[in-house]
Tab-separated table of C-alpha atoms and ligand atoms in Angstrom:
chain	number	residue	atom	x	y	z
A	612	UNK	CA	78.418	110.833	93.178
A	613	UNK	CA	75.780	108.170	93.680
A	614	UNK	CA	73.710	109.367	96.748
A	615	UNK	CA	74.745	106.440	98.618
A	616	UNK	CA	72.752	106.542	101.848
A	617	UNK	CA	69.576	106.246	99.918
A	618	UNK	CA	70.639	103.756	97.286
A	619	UNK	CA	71.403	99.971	98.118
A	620	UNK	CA	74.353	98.379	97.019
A	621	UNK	CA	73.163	96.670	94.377
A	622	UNK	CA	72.181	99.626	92.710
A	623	UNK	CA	75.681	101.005	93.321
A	624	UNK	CA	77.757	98.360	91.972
A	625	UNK	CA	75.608	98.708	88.367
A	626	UNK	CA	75.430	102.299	88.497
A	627	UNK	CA	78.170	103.826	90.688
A	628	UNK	CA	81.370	105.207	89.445
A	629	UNK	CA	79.417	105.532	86.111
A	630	UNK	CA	76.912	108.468	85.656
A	631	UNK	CA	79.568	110.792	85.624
A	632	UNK	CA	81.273	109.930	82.918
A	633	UNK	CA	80.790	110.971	79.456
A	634	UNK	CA	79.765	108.003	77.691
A	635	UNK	CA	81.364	107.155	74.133
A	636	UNK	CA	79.080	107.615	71.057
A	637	UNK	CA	75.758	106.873	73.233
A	638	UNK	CA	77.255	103.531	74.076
A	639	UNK	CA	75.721	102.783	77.597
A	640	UNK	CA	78.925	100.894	78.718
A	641	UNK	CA	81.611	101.824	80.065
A	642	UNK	CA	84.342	101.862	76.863
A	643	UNK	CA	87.401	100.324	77.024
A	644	UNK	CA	89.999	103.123	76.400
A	645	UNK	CA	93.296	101.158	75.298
A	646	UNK	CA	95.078	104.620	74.513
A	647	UNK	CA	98.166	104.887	76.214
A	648	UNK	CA	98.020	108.583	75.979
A	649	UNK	CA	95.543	111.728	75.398
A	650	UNK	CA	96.125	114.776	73.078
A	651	UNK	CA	95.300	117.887	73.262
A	652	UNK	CA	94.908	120.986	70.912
A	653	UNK	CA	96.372	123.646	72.857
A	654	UNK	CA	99.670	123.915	75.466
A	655	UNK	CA	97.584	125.609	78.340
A	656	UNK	CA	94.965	123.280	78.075
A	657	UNK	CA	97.288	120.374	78.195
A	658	UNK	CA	98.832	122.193	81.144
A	659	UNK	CA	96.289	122.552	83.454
A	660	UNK	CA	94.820	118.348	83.223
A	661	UNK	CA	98.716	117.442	83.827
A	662	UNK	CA	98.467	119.748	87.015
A	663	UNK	CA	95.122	118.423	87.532
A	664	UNK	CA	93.752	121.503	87.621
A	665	UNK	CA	91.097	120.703	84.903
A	666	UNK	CA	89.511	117.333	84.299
A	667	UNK	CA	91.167	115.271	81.951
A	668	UNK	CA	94.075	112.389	81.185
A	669	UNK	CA	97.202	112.629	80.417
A	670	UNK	CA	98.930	109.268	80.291
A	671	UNK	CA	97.834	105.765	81.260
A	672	UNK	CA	100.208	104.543	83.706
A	673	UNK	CA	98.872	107.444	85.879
A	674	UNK	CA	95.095	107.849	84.903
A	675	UNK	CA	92.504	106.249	82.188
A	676	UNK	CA	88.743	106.788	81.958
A	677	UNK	CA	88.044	102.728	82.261
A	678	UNK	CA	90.315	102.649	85.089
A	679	UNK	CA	88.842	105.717	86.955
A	680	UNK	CA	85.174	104.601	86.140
A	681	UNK	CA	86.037	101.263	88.581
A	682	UNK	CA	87.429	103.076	90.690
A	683	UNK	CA	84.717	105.046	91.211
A	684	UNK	CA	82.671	102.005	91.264
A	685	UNK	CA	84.381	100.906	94.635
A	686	UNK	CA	84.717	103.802	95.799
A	687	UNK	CA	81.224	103.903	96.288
A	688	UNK	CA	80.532	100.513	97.835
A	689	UNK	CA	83.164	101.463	100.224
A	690	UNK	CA	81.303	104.643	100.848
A	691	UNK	CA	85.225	106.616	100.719
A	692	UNK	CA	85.923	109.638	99.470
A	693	UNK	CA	88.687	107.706	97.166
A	694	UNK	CA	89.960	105.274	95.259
A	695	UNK	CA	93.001	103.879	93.679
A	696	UNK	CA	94.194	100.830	91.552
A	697	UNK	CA	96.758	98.257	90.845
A	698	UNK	CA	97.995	95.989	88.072
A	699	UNK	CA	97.162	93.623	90.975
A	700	UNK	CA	96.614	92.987	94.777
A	701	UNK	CA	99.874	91.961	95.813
A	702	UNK	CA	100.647	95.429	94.121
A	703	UNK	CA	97.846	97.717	96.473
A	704	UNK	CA	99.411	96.236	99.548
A	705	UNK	CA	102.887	96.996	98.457
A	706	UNK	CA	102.382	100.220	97.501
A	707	UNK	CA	100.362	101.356	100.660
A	708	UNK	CA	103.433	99.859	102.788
A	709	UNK	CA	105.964	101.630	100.067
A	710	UNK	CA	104.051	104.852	100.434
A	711	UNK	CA	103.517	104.904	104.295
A	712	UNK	CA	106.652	103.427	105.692
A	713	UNK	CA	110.390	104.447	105.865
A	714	UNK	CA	113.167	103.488	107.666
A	715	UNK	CA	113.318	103.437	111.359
A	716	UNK	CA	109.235	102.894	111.353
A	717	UNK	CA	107.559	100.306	113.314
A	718	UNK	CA	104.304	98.093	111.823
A	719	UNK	CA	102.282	95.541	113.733
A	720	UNK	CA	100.576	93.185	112.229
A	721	UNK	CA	98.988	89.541	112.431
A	722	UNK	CA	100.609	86.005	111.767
A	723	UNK	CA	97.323	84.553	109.764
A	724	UNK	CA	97.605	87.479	106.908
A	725	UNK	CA	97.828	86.283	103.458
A	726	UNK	CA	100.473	84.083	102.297
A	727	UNK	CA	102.417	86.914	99.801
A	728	UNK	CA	101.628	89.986	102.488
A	729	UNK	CA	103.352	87.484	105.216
A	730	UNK	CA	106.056	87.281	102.392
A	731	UNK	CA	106.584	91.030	102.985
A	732	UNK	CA	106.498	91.342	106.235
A	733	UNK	CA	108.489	88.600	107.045
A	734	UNK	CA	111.641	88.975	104.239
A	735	UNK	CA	111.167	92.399	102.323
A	736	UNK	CA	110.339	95.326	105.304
A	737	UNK	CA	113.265	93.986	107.804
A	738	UNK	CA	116.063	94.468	105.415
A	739	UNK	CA	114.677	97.808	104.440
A	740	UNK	CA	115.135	98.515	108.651
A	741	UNK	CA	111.589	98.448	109.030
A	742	UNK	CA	110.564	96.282	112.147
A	743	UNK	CA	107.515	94.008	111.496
A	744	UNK	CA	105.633	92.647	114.675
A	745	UNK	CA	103.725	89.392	114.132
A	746	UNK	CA	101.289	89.377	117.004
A	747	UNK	CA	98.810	85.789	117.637
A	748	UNK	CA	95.781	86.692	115.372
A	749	UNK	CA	93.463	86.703	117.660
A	750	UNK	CA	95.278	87.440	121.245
A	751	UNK	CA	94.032	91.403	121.178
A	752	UNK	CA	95.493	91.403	124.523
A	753	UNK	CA	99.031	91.169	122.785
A	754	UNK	CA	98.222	93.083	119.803
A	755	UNK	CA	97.467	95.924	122.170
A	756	UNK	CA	100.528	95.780	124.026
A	757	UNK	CA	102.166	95.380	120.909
A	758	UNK	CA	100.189	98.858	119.479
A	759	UNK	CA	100.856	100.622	122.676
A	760	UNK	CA	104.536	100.228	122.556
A	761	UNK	CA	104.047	102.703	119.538
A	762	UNK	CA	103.981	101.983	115.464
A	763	UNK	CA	103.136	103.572	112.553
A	764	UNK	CA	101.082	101.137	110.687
A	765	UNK	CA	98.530	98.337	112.138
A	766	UNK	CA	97.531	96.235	109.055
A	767	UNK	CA	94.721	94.254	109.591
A	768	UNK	CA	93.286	91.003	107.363
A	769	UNK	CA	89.435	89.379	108.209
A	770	UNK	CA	88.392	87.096	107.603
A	771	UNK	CA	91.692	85.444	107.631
A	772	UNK	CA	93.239	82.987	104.651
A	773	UNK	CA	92.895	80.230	105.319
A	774	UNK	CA	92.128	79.874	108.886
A	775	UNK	CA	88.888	81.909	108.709
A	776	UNK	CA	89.874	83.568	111.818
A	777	UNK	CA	87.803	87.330	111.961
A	778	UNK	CA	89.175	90.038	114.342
A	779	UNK	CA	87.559	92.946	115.728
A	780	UNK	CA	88.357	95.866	113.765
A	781	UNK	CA	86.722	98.533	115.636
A	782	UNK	CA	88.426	97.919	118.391
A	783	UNK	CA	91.752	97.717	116.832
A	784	UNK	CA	91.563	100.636	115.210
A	785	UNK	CA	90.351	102.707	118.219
A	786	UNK	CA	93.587	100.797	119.792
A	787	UNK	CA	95.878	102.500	117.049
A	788	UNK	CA	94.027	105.919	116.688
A	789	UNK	CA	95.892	106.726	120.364
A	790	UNK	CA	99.103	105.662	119.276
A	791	UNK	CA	99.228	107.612	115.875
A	792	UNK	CA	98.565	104.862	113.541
A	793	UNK	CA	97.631	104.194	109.947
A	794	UNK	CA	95.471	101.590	110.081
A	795	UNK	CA	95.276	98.917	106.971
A	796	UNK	CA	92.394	96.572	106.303
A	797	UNK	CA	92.717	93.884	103.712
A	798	UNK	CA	88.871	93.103	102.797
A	799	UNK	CA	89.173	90.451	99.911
A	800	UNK	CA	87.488	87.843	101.925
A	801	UNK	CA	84.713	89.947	103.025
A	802	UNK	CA	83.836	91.877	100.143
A	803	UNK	CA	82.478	95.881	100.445
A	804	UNK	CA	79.075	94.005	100.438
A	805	UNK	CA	80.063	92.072	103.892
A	806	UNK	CA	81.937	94.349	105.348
A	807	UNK	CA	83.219	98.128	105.108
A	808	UNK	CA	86.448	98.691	107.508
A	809	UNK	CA	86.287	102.580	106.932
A	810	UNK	CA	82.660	102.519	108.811
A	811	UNK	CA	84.358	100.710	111.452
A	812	UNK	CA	87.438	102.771	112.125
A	813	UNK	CA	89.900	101.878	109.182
A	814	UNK	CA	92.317	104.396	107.453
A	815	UNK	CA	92.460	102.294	104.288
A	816	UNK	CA	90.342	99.210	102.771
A	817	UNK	CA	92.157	96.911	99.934
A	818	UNK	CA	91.196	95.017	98.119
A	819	UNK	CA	92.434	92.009	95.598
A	820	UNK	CA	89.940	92.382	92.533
A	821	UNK	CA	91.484	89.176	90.906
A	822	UNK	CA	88.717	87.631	93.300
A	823	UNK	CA	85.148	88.309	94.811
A	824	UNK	CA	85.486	92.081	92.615
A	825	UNK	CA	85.400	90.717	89.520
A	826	UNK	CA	84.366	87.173	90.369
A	827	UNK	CA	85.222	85.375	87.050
A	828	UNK	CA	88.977	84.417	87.756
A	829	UNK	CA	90.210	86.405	84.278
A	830	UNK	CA	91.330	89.475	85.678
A	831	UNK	CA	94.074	90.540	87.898
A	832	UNK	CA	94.025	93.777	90.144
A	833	UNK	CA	93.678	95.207	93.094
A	834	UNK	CA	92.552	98.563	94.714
A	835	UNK	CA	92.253	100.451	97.687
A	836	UNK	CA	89.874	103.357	99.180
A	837	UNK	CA	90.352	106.020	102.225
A	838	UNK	CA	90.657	110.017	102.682
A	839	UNK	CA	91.166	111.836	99.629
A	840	UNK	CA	94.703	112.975	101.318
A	841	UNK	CA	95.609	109.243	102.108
A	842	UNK	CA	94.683	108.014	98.631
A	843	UNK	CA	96.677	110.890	96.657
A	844	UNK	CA	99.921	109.915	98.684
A	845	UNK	CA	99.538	106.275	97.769
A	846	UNK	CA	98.301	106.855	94.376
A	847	UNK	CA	101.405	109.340	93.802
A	848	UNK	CA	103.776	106.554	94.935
A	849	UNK	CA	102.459	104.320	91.937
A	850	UNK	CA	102.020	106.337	89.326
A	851	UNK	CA	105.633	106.819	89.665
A	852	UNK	CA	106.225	103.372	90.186
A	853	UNK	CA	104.394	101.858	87.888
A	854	UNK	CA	101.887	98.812	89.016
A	855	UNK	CA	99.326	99.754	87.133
A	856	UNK	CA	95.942	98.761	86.150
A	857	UNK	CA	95.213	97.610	82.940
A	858	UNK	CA	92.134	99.131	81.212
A	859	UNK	CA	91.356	95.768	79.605
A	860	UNK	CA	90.900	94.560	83.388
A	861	UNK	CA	89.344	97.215	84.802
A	862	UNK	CA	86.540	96.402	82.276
A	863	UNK	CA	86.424	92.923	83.561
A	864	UNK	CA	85.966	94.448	87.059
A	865	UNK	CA	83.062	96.656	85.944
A	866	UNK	CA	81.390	94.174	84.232
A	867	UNK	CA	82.272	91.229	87.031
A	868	UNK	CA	80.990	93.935	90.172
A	869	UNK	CA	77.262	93.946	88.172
A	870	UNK	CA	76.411	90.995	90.000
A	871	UNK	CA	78.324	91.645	92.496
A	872	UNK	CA	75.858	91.534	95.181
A	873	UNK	CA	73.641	88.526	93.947
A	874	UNK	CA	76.621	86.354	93.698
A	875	UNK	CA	78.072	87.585	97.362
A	876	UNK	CA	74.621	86.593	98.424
A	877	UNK	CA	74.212	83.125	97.269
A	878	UNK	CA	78.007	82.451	97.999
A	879	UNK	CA	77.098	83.213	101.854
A	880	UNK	CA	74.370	80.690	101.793
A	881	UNK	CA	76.088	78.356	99.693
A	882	UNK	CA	78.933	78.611	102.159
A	883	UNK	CA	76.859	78.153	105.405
A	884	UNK	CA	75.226	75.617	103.919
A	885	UNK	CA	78.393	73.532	103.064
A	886	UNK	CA	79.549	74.307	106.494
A	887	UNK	CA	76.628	72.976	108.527
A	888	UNK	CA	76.209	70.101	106.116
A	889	UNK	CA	80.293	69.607	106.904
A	890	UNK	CA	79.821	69.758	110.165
A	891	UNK	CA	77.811	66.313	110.768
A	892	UNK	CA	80.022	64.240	108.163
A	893	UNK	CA	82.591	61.644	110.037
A	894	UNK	CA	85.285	61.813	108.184
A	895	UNK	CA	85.718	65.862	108.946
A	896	UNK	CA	87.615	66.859	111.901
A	897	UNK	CA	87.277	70.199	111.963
A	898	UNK	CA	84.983	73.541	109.980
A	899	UNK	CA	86.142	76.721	109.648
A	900	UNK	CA	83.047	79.323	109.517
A	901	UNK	CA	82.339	82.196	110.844
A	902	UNK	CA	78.298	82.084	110.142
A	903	UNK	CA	78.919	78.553	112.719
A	904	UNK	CA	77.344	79.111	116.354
A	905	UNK	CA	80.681	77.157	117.076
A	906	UNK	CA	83.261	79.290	115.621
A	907	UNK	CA	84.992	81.052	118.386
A	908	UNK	CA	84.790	84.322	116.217
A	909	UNK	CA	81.053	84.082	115.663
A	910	UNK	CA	79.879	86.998	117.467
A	911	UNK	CA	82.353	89.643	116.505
A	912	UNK	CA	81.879	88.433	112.879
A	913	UNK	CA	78.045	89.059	113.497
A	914	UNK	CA	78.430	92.532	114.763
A	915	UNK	CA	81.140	93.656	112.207
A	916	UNK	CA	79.922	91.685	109.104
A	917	UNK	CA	76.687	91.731	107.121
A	918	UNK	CA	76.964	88.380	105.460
A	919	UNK	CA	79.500	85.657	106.648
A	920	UNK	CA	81.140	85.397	103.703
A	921	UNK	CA	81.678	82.521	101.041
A	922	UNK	CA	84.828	81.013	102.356
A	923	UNK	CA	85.427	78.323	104.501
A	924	UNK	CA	87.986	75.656	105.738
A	925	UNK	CA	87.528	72.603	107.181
A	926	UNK	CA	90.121	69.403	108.410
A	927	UNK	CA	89.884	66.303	106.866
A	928	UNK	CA	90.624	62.581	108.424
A	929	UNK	CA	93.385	61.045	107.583
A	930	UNK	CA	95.288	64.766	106.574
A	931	UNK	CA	97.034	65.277	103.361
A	932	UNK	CA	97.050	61.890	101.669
A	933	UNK	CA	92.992	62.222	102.659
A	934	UNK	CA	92.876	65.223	100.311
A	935	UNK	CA	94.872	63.660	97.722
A	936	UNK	CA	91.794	61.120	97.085
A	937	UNK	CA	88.841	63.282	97.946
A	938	UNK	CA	90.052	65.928	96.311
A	939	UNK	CA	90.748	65.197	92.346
A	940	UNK	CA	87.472	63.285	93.041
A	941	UNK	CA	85.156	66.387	93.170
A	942	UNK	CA	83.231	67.223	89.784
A	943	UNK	CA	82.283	70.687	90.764
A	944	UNK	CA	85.117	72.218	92.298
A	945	UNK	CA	88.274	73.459	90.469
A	946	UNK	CA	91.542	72.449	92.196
A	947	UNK	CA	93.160	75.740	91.805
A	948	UNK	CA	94.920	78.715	93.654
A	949	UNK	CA	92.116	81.372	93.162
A	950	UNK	CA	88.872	82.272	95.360
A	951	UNK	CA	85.973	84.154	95.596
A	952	UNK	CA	84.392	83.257	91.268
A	953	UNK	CA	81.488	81.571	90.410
A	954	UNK	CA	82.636	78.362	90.492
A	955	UNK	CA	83.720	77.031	93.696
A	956	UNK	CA	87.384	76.709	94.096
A	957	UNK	CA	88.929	74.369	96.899
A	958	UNK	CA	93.143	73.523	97.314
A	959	UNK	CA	95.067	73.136	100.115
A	960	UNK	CA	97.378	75.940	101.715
A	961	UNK	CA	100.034	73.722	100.840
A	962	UNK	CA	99.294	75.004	97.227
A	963	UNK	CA	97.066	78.277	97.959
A	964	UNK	CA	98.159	80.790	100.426
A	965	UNK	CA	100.900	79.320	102.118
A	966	UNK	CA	102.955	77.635	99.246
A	967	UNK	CA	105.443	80.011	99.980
A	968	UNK	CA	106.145	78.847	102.976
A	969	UNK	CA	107.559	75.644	104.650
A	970	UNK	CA	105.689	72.990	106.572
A	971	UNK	CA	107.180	73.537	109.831
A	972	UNK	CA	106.279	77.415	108.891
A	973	UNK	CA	102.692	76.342	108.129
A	974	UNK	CA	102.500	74.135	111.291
A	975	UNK	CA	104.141	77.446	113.460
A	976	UNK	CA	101.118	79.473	112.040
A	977	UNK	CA	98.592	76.669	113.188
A	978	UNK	CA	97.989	75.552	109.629
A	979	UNK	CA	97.255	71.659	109.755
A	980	UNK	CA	98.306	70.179	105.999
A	981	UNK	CA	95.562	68.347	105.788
A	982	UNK	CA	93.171	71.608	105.667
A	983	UNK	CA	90.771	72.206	102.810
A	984	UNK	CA	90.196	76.032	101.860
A	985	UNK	CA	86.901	76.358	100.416
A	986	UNK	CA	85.654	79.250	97.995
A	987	UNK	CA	81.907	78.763	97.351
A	988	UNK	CA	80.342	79.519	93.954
A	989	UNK	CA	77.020	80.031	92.628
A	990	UNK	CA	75.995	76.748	91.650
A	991	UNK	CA	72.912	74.863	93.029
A	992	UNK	CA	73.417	74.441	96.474
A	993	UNK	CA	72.173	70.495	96.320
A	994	UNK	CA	74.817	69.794	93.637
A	995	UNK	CA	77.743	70.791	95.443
A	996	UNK	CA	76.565	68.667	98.481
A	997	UNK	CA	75.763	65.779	96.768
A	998	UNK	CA	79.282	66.321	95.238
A	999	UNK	CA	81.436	66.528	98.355
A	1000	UNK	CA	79.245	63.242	99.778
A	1001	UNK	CA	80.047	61.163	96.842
A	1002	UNK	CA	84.104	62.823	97.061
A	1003	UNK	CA	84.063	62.059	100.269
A	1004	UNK	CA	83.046	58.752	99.702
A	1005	UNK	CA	86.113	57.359	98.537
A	1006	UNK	CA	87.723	57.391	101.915
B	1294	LIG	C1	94.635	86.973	96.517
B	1294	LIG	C2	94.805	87.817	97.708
B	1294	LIG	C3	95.741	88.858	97.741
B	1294	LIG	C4	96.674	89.128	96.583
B	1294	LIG	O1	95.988	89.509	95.438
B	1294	LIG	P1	96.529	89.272	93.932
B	1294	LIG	O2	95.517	89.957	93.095
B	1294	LIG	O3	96.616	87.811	93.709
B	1294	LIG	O4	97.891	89.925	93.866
B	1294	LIG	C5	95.815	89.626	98.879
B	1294	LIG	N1	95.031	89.394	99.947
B	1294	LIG	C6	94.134	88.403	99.956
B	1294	LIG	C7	93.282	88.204	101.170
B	1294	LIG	C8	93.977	87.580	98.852
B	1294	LIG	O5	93.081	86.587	98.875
């Protein structure tokens, strides 16, 4: 492994996850193996890798040398001892909840988490008589109470989607340590280069790769990282069932995470640049940043975080029919459901991370509908202002 308190993590998303693999014919990429299988020339051989006894693959739904070799990658950034994959995020979080939770077991959680993980909680753990507590995303006082009372499980999201909320994890954690608990950080928004939950007290960091990992919005996956003991028990539980990477994507990820750190950089300033410039406009209500002096989460995002991140939120005048004009309007900006690629992405929840759910759902989770999410990407920082003024413009 990558000595990783003397290298930066730049240098670890090029390199790490990488020098210990056996590169194919001198290439100096990382191949893509597409082989569904691996043969071997004797029984014992064969034996041993399929009781992992010796190094080695057996079949791809369980391991695969492009697959491993992002793995690794991450695992590094995150500084864990492991790492695991999926065919996609929605996939990590349900198999960490599959592989942690049984009947009778208690999980507390926060209303602001992603729209599909609220999905989850809300309509697939209660039937399974698993009891799911919802606590006010940032009320720590009720979270506590909530911990105390005894659970399992205390999944955590931050910076939240869509309302940009970011909650303490240390403290959390240290909350749930007394009780017992697993606790589960969802770092998408963040990125290992922002933020890295396991420094601050987490059990497991997951991630969704579809979007700041690989960064170019054509490759779905997700992956997680934790105690070598934690990460065999939830990568056990999907090699069995089945939501596996795909080798094709996990080169996408290894190529994407390159740049990972130069385009995590520029996103942060392009983001606090579009939020301060935001700010001051009179026909917006209301911005969403953490990197903001303003934003009531400012200083716990400053202690926990390294960079603020490149997504924002802001209210618009004139709510949902404003969007409809100033939206279509922008030249720079796809209108889409994705987030954290080069190009900046902006949508509403109503058609992002919370078309699942109803209005009078969104409004309950203090989602107004005339609220723009907004994914920064790389571009000049002067062109995506002088887009949004001449968007915004039209109202
Ligand atoms: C997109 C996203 C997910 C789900 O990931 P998929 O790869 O789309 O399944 C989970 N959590 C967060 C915070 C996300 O943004």
């Amino acid at each position: 492994m990558t000595d990783q308190t003397s290298v930066g993590q730049s240098t670890l998303s090029i390199w790490g996850g990488e020098q210990e693999h056996e590169l194919y014919e001198r290439s100096t990429q990382v191949p893509v193996v597409h082989s569904v299988s691996f043969t071997y020339k004797d029984i014992d051989t064969w034996h041993d890798v399929a009781l992992e006894k010796a190094p080695g693959h057996i079949y791809s739904r369980n391991t695969n040398p492009t697959v491993r070799a992002f793995e690794d990658k991450l695992k590094e950034l995150e500084s864990a001892e492991a790492a695991t994959s999926f065919a996609s995020g929605m996939a990590a979080i349900s198999n960490v909840l599959g592989a942690f939770l049984k009947p009778g077991d208690r999980i507390v959680s926060i209303k602001d988490s992603y729209g599909g993980t609220n999905k989850i909680f809300n309509n697939f753990l209660p039937p399974l008589n698993i009891d799911v507590c919802l606590c006010e995303t940032t009320d720590y006082a009720q979270i506590e109470d909530e911990i105390d009372k005894g659970c399992q499980l205390l999944y955590l999201e931050t910076p939240t989607n869509p309302t940009i909320k970011i909650i303490d994890i240390k403290r959390l954690a240290a909350a749930a340590k007394k009780v017992g608990a697993l606790v589960v950080v969802d770092n998408t928004f963040a990125t290992p280069i922002n933020q890295n939950p396991l420094q601050l007290g987490a059990d497991i960091v997951l991630h969704s790769a579809s979007k700041y990992l690989g960064g170019h919005a054509d490759a779905l996956g997700g992956v997680i990282c934790g105690s070598l003991a934690l990460i065999k028990q939830v990568y056990h539980y999907r090699e069995i069932n089945g939501a596996t990477l795909s080798p094709m994507d996990a080169y996408s990820f290894i190529r994407g995470m390159k740049t990972l750190k130069l385009r995590v950089e520029r996103q942060n300033q392009n983001a606090m640049a579009v939020a301060r410039w935001l700010q001051s406009h009179p026909q917006i209500e209301q911005v969403n940043y953490p990197g903001l002096e303003s934003h009531p989460n400012h200083d716990i995002a400053s202690q926990q975080m390294r960079g603020y991140g490149g997504m924002l939120s802001f209210s618009v005048k004139g709510g949902l029919d404003a969007i409809k004009i100033f939206l279509p309007k922008l030249k720079y900006a796809h209108m889409a459901a994705n987030l954290g690629c080069v190009e900046t992405v902006v949508g509403p929840p109503l058609t992002t991370s919370h078309v699942e759910c109803s209005a009078e759902e969104r409004a309950a989770a203090g989602i107004p509908e005339g609220l723009v999410r907004y994914s920064a990407g790389i571009e000049d920082i002067e062109d995506l202002i002088t887009d949004l003024e001449q968007a915004l413009s039209y109202l």
